[in-house]
Every structure is written in C-alpha cells, then in structure tokens.
Coordinates of C-alpha atoms in Angstrom, one line a residue:
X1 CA 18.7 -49.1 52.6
X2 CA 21.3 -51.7 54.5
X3 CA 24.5 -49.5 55.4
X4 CA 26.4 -53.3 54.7
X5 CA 25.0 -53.7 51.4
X6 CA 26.2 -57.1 48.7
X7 CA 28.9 -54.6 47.2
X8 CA 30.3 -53.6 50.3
X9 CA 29.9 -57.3 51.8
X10 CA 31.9 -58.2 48.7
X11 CA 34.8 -56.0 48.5
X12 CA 35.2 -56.3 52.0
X13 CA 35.8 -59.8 52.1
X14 CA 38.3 -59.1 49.5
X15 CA 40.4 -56.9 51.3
X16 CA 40.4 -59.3 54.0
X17 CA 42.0 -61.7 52.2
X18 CA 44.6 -58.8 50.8
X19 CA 45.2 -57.6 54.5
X20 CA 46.6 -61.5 55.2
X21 CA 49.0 -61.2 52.7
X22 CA 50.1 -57.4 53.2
X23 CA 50.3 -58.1 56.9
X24 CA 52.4 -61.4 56.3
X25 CA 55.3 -59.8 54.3
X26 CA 55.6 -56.5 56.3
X27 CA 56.4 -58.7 58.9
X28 CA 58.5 -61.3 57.5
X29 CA 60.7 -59.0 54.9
X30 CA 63.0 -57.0 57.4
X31 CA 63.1 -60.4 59.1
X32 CA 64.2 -62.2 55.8
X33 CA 66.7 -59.2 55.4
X34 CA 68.1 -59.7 58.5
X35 CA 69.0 -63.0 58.1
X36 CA 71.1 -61.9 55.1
X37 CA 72.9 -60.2 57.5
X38 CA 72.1 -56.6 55.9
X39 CA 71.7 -53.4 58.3
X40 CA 69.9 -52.0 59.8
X41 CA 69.8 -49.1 57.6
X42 CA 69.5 -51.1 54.7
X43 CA 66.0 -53.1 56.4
X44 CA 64.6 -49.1 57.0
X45 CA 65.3 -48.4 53.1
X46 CA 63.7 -51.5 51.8
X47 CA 60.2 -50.6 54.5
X48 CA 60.8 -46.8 52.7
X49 CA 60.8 -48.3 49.1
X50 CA 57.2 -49.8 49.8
X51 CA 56.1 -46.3 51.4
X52 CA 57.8 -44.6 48.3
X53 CA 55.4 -46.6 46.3
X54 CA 52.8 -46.6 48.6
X55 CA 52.8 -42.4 48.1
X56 CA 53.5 -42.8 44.0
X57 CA 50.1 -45.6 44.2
X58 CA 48.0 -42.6 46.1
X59 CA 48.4 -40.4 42.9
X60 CA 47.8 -42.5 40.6
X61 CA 45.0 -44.2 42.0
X62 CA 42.2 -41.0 41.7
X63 CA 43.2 -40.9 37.5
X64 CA 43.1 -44.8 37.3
X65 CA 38.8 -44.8 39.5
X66 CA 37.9 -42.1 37.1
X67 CA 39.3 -44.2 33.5
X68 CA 38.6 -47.3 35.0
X69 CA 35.6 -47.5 37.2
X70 CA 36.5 -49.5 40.9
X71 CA 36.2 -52.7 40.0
X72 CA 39.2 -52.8 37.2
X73 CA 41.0 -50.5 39.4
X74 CA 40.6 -53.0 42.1
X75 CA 42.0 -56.0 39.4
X76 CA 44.5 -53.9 38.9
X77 CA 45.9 -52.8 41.4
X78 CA 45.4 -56.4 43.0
X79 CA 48.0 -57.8 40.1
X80 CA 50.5 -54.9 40.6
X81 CA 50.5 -56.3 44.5
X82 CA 51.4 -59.3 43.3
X83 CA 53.8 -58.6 40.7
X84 CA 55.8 -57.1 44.0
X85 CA 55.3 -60.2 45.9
X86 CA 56.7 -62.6 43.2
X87 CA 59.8 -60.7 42.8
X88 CA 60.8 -61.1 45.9
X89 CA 61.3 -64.5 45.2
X90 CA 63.7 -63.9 42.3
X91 CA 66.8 -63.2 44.1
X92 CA 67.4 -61.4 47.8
X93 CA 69.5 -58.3 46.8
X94 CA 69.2 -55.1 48.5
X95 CA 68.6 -53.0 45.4
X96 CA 66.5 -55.5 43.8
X97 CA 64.0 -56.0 47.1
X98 CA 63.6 -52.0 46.9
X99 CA 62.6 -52.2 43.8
X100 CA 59.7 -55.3 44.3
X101 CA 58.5 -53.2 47.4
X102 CA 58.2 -50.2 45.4
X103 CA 56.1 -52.0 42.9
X104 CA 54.0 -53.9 46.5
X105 CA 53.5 -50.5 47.4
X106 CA 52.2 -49.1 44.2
X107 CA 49.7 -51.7 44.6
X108 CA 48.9 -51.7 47.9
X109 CA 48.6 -48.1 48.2
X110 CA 46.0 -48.0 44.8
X111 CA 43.9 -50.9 46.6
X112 CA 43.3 -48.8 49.9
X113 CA 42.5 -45.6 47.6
X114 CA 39.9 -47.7 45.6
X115 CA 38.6 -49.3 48.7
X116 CA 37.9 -46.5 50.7
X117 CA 36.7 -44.2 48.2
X118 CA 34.1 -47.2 47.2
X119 CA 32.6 -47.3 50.4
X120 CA 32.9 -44.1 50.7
X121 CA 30.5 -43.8 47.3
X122 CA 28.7 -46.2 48.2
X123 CA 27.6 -44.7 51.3
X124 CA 25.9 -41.7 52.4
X125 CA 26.4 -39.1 55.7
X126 CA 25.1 -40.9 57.8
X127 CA 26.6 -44.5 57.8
X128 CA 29.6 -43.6 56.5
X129 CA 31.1 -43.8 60.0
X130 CA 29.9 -47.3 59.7
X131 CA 31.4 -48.0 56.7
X132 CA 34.7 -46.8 58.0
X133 CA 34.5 -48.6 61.5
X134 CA 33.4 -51.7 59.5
X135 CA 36.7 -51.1 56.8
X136 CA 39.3 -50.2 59.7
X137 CA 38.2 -53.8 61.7
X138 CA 38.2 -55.7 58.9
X139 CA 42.1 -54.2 58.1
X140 CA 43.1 -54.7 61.7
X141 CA 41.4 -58.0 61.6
X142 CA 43.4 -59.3 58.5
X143 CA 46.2 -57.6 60.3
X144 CA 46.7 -60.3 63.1
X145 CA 45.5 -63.1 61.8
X146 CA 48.2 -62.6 59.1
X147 CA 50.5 -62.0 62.0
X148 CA 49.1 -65.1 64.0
X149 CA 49.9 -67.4 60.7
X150 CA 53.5 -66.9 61.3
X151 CA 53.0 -68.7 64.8
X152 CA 51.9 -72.3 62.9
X153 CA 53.3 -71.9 59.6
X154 CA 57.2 -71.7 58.2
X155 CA 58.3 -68.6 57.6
X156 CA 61.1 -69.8 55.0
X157 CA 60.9 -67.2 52.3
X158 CA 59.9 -69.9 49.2
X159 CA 57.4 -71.8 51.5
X160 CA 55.5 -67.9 51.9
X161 CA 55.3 -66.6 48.7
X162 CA 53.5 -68.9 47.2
X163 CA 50.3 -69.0 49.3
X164 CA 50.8 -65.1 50.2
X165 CA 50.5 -64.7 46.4
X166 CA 47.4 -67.0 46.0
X167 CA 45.8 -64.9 48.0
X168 CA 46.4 -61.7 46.4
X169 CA 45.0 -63.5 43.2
X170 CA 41.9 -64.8 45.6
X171 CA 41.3 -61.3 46.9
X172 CA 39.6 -60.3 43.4
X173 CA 37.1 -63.2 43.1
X174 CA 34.8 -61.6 45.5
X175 CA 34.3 -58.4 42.8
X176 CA 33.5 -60.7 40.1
X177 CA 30.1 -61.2 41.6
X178 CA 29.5 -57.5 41.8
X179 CA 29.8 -54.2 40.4
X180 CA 30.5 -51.1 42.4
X181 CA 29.0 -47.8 41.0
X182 CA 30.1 -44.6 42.0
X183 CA 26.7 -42.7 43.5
X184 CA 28.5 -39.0 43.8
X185 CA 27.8 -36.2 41.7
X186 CA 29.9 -35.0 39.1
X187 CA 31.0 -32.2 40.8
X188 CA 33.3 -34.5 42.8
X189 CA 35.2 -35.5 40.1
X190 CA 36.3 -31.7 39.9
X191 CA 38.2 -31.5 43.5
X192 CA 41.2 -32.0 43.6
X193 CA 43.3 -33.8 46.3
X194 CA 46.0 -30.8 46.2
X195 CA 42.7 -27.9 47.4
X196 CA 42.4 -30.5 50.1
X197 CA 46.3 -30.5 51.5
X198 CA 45.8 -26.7 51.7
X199 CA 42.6 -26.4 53.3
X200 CA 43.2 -24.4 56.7
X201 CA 40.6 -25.7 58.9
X202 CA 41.2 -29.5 58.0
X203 CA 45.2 -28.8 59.0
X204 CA 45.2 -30.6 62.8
X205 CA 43.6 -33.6 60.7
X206 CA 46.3 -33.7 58.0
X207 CA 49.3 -33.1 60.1
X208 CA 47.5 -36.1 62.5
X209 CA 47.8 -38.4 59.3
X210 CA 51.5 -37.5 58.9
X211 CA 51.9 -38.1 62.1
X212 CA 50.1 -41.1 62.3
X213 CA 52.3 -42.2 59.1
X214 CA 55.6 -41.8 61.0
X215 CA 54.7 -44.0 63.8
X216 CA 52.7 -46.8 62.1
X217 CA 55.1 -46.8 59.4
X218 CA 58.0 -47.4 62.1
X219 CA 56.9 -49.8 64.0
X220 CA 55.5 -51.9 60.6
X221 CA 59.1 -51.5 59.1
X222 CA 61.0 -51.9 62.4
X223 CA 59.7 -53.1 65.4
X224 CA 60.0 -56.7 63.8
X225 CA 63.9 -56.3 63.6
X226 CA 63.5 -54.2 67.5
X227 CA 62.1 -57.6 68.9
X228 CA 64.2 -59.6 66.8
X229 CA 67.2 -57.9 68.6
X230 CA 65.7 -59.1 71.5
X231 CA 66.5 -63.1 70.5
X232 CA 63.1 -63.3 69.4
X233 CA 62.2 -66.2 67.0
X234 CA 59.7 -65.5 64.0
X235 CA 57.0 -67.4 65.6
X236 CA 56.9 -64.9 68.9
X237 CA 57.3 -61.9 67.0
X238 CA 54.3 -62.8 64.9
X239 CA 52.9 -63.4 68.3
X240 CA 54.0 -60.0 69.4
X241 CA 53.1 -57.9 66.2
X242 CA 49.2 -59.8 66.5
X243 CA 49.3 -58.1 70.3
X244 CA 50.3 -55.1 68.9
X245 CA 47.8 -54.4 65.9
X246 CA 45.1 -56.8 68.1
X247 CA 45.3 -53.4 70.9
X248 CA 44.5 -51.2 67.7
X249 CA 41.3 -53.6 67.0
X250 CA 40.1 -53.1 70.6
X251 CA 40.5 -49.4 71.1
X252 CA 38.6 -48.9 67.9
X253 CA 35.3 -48.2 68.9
X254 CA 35.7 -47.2 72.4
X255 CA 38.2 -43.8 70.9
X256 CA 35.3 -43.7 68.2
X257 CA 32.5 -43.4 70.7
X258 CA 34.7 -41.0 73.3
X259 CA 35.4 -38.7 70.5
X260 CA 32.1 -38.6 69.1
X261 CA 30.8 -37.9 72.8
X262 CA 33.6 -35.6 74.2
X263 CA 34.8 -34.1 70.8
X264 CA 38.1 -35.2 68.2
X265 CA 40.4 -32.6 69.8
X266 CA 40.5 -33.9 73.7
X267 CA 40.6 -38.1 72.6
X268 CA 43.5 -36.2 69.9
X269 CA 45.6 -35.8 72.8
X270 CA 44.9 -38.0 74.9
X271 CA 45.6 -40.9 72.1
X272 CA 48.8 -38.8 72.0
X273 CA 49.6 -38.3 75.4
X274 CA 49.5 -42.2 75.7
X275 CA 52.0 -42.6 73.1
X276 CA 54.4 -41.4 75.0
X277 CA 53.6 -43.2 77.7
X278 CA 53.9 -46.1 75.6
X279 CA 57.2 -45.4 74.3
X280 CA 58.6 -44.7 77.9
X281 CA 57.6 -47.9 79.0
X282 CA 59.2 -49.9 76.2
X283 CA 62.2 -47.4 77.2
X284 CA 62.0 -48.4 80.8
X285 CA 61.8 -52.6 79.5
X286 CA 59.3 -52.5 81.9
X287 CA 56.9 -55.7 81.2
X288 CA 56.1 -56.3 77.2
X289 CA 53.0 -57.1 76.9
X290 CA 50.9 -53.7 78.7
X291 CA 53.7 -51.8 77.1
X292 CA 52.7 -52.9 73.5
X293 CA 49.7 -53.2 74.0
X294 CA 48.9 -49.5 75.3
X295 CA 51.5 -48.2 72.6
X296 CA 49.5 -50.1 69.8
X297 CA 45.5 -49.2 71.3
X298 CA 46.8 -45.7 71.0
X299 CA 49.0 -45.5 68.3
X300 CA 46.7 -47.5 65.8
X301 CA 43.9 -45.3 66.7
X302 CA 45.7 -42.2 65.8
X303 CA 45.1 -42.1 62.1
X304 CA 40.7 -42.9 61.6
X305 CA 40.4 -39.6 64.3
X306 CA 42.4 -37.6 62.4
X307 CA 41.0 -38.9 58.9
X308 CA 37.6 -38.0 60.7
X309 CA 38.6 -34.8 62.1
X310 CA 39.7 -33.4 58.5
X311 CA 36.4 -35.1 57.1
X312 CA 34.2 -33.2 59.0
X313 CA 35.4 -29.7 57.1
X314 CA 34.4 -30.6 53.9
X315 CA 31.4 -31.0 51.9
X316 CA 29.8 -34.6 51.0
X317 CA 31.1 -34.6 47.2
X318 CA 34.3 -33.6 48.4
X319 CA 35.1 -36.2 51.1
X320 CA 37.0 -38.8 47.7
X321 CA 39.7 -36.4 47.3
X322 CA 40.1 -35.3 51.2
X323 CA 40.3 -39.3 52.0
X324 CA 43.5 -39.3 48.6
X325 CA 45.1 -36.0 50.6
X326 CA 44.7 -37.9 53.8
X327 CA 46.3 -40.9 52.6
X328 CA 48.7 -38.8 50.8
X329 CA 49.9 -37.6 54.4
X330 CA 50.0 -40.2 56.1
X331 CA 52.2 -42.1 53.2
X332 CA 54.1 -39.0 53.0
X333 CA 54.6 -39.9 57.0
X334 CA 55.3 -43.1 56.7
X335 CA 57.9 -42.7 53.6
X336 CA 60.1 -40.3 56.0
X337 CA 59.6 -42.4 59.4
X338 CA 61.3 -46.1 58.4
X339 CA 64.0 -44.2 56.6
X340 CA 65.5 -41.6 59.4
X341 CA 64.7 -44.1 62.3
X342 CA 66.4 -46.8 60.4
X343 CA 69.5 -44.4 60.2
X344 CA 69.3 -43.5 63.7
X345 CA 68.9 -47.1 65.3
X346 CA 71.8 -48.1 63.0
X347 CA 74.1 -45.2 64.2
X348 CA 72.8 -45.5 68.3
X349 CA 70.7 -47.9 69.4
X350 CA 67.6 -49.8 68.5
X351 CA 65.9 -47.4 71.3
X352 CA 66.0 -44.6 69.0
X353 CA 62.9 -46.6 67.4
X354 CA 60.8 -45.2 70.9
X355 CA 62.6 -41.9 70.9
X356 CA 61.8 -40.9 67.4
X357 CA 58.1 -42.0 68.0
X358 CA 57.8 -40.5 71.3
X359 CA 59.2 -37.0 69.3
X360 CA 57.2 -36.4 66.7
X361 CA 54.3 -37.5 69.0
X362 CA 55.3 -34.4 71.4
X363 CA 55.4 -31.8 68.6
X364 CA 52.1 -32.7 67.7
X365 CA 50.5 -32.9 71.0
X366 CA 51.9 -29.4 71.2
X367 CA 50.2 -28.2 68.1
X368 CA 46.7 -29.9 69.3
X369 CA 47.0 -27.6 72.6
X370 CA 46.6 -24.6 71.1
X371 CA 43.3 -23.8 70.4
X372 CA 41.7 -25.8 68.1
X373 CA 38.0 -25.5 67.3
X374 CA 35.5 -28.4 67.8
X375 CA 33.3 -29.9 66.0
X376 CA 30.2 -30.5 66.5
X377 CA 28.3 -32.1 63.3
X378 CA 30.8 -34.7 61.9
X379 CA 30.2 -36.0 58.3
X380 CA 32.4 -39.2 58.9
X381 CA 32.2 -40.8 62.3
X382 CA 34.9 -43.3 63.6

C-alpha cells in the first residue's frame, strides 16, 4: 500500500494552502501593530492571544475528531480560522486584535491536531516517519512561500485579508473529494492526552516541545518587529523570515537521518548547542544572513526530534493522544515565550529576544546531558 495515498495527497494540499495564509498574518500582524504605534509589549500580547487559543484549540480538537470524524473537524476548524482573519479587518484595537487571534488560534491549533492525527491514522509504523517528514515540508514549504508573497504583493492590511481569507475557504475543497477514516482500534479512543504529559520516559521529548514552543513562538511573534527595528521594510523582512523558516526546510532530513543513525539524544544537543550559537551571533551583529540561517536550521528542527523522541515510548494506538500532549507543550511553550520576551525587550532592549532564546535553550541542553537512555526501535521517524 502507497505511504502517499489520495487522502493524504488531499489534505495535504489543503494545508498548504492554510500554511500561506497562517504564515502571511504571523508575519504581517506585529508589523500592522507597529505601525499603530503600539508597544512592544502590547505586539507580544496580541502573538500570546493566538498561542492562548492555539492551547484552548489543542483540547478541544481530540472531543471535536471523536463527534465529528476529520473531515468536519477539518471544515470546522478551517471556518473558525477564518472567522479570526476577518475580524481583524473590523477595527485595529489592541483588545479587539487579541481577541480575533484568540479565535485564529482556536482554529489553527484544531487544524494541526486534525491533520496530524489523520496521517497519523492513516498510516502505519513503518511510514509514519514519512508521513511526518512529508507534513513538516509541506508546513515549512507553505511557510516561505507565504513569507516570499510579502516581497511582490502590498502588505496594506485591507489589500491582505481578502485573498489570505480566500484561501482559508480554498483550503477545504481538497477534502471534499475524499473521506478520511480513522484505521486505529478502539482502544485509542480510551488514552488520554493527560497519561501522556506524565509519562516518565517520554519527559526529554515533552520538555523538548516546550522548549521548542518558546523559541518558535518568539521568533514568529517577534523577530518581525526585531528586524523591523532594524529599518527594515515589509518586503525584506518577508525576505528575511522566508531565509529563516527556508534553513528549517533544509535541515529537515539531514537532523532526520543523523538522529536515526547516531540516536535522538546526541543530534538533541547538538540542534541545541547550535542555538546558542545562533543567538550569539545575532548578539555579536555579525553578518545576517549565516546568523539566521544556522539559528532557523537548528531551531526549526528542534520540535519533529523531540515529537519523535516521546513517540518512540508509546504503543501504536497510543501515538493520537501523545501527538495532542505534544502539541499541548509546545503551545503551552509558545503561549509563555511571546509574552515574557515581549516584556523584556520592551523594558531593555530588543536583544533580550536572543537572550531569552539562548536561556531556555541552556537549561535544556543541561537536562539532555544527564543521562538519557537511547533508543533504538523508533515508532515515528523524522
């Protein structure tokens, strides 16, 4: 049986065409808040808001697969997505925008829940690393190209919605033409996503996620207004967002490959390890692009290890719920990381962005040198 079957073809392509749109507004809405002159600390609230949502979407998602089935979750959640996005276009307020991106998040959080846990159903144990390779390029891919749009078209914030919208709505077409069933047994429909947070041997793998949350989530909600600082127009910061998440695409399945070969708790730190690196260097202003590009190969890497890593510990029927606890964390991560770095570049300087990221990165790199079992038989594969 083909790992990249119609279904998956399908709902693929429909993410890709959600991923434009998501990757088009995180972009442009601290940049659309900072032209209404509002602070800094204001622009880390609004990227928290969507996380807030992002983490309430998580929880509801499992409830609404079982009642629902994936493809009406997938509708669903699709129109609460877009339901954020138009209201954006109501009025720009700062308690009103937290509000809309609460409701994006809701969405957008339910839609990566349904996705993954599809494939994931629709897969078995041994092409589900394919099927998460295949889901992680096509995100990364949507990614830039939605950050590369800002470089030909106007970023004015009624000449975006409208087609940012349109493809939200285009994004369900695809599922019209098919109908994904879920293949696990009942038994998984029992776990819980809560058994999963506490499971001991899957910790390195959940704290990864919550790190991983922290530093994606800052450098989504933030690094836009960092290079915007810098005198950057929209155009180059699309153009330096695309470098960014473009270094995530191509470390992908080399860090896949090295820590299938030389085992996820080594490539953990080294991914890690190169963090820091990478937020020294932006530190030092030594040259942009390396800089960026080492911090993003690394830092976009981070989370599918550690999603893999906690993977591996559980049985097949249990791997929906892990992948809710996972994203769970990782929300959870990047909920608290916009918020307090916001704060801190508001009260210091718009370094603090590299300092907080480089910090949590060294408390974790400390908790994956202690000794850490390996593992040798991975369910999930990078």
């Amino acid at each position: 049986m083909s790992t990249y079957t119609r279904p998956v073809l399908l709902l693929l392509s429909g993410l890709l065409l959600l991923t434009l749109s998501i990757a088009v507004l995180n972009t442009l809405v601290p940049l659309w808040l900072a032209r209404e002159s509002m602070a800094t600390w204001q622009v880390g609230m609004v990227s928290s808001a969507y996380f807030a949502g992002n983490l309430l979407g998580t929880l509801l998602a499992g409830r609404c697969i079982t009642r629902l089935g994936f493809n009406r979750s997938y509708y669903l959640a699709s129109l609460i997505f877009a339901v954020g996005c138009i209201g954006l276009g109501v009025v720009v307020e700062f308690y009103s925008w937290c509000l809309w991106r609460f409701i994006a998040g809701v969405g957008c959080a339910m839609i990566w829940v349904v996705v993954e846990s599809a494939l994931m159903c629709s897969g078995h144990s041994r092409n589900r690393g394919r099927l998460l390779a295949a889901y992680m390029m096509v995100y990364y891919f949507g990614t830039v190209a939605g950050q590369l749009l800002l470089t030909k078209l106007s970023t004015e914030l009624m000449s975006v919605l409208p087609w940012a919208v349109a493809l939200v709505l285009s994004s369900m077409l695809p599922l019209l033409f098919t109908r994904i069933v879920n293949n696990e047994p009942a038994a998984e429909q029992q776990t819980h996503l809560w058994s999963m947070l506490r499971l001991r041997k899957a910790r390195l793998g959940v704290h990864g996620c919550v790190i991983s949350g922290i530093v994606l989530g800052s450098m989504y909600g933030l690094m836009p207004l960092y290079l915007n600082h810098l005198q950057k127009d929209d155009a180059t910061v699309g153009f330096w967002m695309a470098l960014l998440v473009s270094a995530g695409i191509f470390g992908q399945w080399p860090v896949g490959k090295l820590a299938d070969r030389f085992g996820r708790l080594l490539v953990l730190r080294v991914q890690v390890f190169i963090v820091i690196l990478g937020c020294i260097a932006m530190l030092s202003h030594v040259a942009l692009t390396p800089a960026l590009f080492v911090l993003g190969a690394a830092g976009f890497t981070l989370y599918p290890v550690a999603m893999a890593w906690a993977c591996e510990k559980v049985a097949q029927h249990q791997l929906v719920a892990m992948n809710q606890a996972l994203l769970l964390s990782y929300t959870v991560g990047s909920l608290v990381g916009p918020t307090l770095t916001g704060a801190l570049m508001e009260t210091f300087s718009d370094g603090l962005l590299f300092i907080m990221i480089a910090s949590v990165s060294v408390v974790y790199l400390l908790m994956l040198m202690r000794n850490a079992e390996q593992h040798p038989t991975p369910v999930a594969h990078v």
